[in-house]
C-alpha atoms as a PDB file:
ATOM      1  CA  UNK A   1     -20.554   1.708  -9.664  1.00  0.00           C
ATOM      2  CA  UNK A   2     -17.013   2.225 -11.212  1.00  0.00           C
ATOM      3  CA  UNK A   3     -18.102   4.520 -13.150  1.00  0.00           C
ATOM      4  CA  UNK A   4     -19.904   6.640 -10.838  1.00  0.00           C
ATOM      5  CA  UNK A   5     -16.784   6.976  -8.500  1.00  0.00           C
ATOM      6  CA  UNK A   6     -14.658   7.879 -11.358  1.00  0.00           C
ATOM      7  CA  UNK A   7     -17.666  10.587 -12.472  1.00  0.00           C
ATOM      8  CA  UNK A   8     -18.006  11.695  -8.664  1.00  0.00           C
ATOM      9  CA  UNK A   9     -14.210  11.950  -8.073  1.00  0.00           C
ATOM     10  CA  UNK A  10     -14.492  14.510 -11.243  1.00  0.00           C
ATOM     11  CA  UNK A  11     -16.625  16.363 -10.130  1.00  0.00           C
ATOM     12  CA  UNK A  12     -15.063  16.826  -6.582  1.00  0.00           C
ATOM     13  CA  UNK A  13     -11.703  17.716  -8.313  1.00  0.00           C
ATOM     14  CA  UNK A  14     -13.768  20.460  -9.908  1.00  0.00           C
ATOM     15  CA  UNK A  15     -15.275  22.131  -7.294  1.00  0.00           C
ATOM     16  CA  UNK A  16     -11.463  21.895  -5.169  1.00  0.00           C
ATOM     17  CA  UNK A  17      -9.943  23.731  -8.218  1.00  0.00           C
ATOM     18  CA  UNK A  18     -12.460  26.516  -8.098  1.00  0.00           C
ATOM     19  CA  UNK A  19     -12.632  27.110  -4.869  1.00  0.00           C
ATOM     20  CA  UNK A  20      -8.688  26.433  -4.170  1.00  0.00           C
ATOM     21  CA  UNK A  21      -9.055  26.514  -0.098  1.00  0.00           C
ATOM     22  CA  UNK A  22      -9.639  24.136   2.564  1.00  0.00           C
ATOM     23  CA  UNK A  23     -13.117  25.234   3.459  1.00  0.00           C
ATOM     24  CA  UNK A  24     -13.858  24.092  -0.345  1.00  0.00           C
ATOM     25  CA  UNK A  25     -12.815  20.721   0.295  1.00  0.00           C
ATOM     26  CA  UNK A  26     -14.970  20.358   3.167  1.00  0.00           C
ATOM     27  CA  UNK A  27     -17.840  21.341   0.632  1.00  0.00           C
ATOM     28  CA  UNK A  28     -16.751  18.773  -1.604  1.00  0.00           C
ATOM     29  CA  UNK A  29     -16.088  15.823   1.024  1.00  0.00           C
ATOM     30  CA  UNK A  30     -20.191  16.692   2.007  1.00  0.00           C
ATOM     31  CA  UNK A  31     -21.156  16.933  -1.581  1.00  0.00           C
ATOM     32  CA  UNK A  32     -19.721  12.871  -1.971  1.00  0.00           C
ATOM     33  CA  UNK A  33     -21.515  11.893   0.820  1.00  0.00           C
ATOM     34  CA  UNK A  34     -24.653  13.335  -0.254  1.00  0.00           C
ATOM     35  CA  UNK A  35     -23.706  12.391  -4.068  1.00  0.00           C
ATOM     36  CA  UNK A  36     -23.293   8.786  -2.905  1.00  0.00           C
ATOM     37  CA  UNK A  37     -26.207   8.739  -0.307  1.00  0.00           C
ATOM     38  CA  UNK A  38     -29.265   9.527  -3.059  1.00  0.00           C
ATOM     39  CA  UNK A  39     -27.466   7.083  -5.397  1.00  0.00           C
ATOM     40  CA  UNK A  40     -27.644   3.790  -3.163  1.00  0.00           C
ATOM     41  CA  UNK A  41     -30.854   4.503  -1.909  1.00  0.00           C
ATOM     42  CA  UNK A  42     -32.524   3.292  -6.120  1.00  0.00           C
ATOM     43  CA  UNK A  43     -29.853   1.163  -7.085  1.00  0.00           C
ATOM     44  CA  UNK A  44     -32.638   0.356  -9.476  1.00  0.00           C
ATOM     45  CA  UNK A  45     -31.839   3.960 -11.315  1.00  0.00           C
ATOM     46  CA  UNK A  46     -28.077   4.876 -10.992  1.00  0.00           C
ATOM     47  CA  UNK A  47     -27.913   5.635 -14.828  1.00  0.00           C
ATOM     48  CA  UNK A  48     -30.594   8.438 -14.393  1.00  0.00           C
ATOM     49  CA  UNK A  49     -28.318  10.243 -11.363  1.00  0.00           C
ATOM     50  CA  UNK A  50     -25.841   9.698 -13.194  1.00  0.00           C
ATOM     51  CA  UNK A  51     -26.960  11.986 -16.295  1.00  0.00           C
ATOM     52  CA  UNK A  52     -28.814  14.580 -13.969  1.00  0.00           C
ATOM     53  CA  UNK A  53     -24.979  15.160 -12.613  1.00  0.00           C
END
């Protein structure tokens, strides 16, 4: 699960950069939620959404 924050957190940093504005970071703040909604649902297969990422 450490891991996957850490990997998330990139990835949100990312997108902020790119975009640069505050409508971006609403993006991102939905993109975590859905990021971290798929991944509890099979805790049996985190590794696996973790890769596809």
């Amino acid at each position: 699960m450490g891991t996957l924050g850490v990997r998330q957190m990139k990835r949100d940093s990312f997108v902020s950069v790119s975009g640069g504005g505050e409508s971006t970071k609403l993006v991102t703040r939905t993109h975590v939620a859905t990021s971290i909604d798929p991944v509890i649902l099979p805790a049996g297969q985190p590794d696996e959404h973790l890769t596809w990422f």
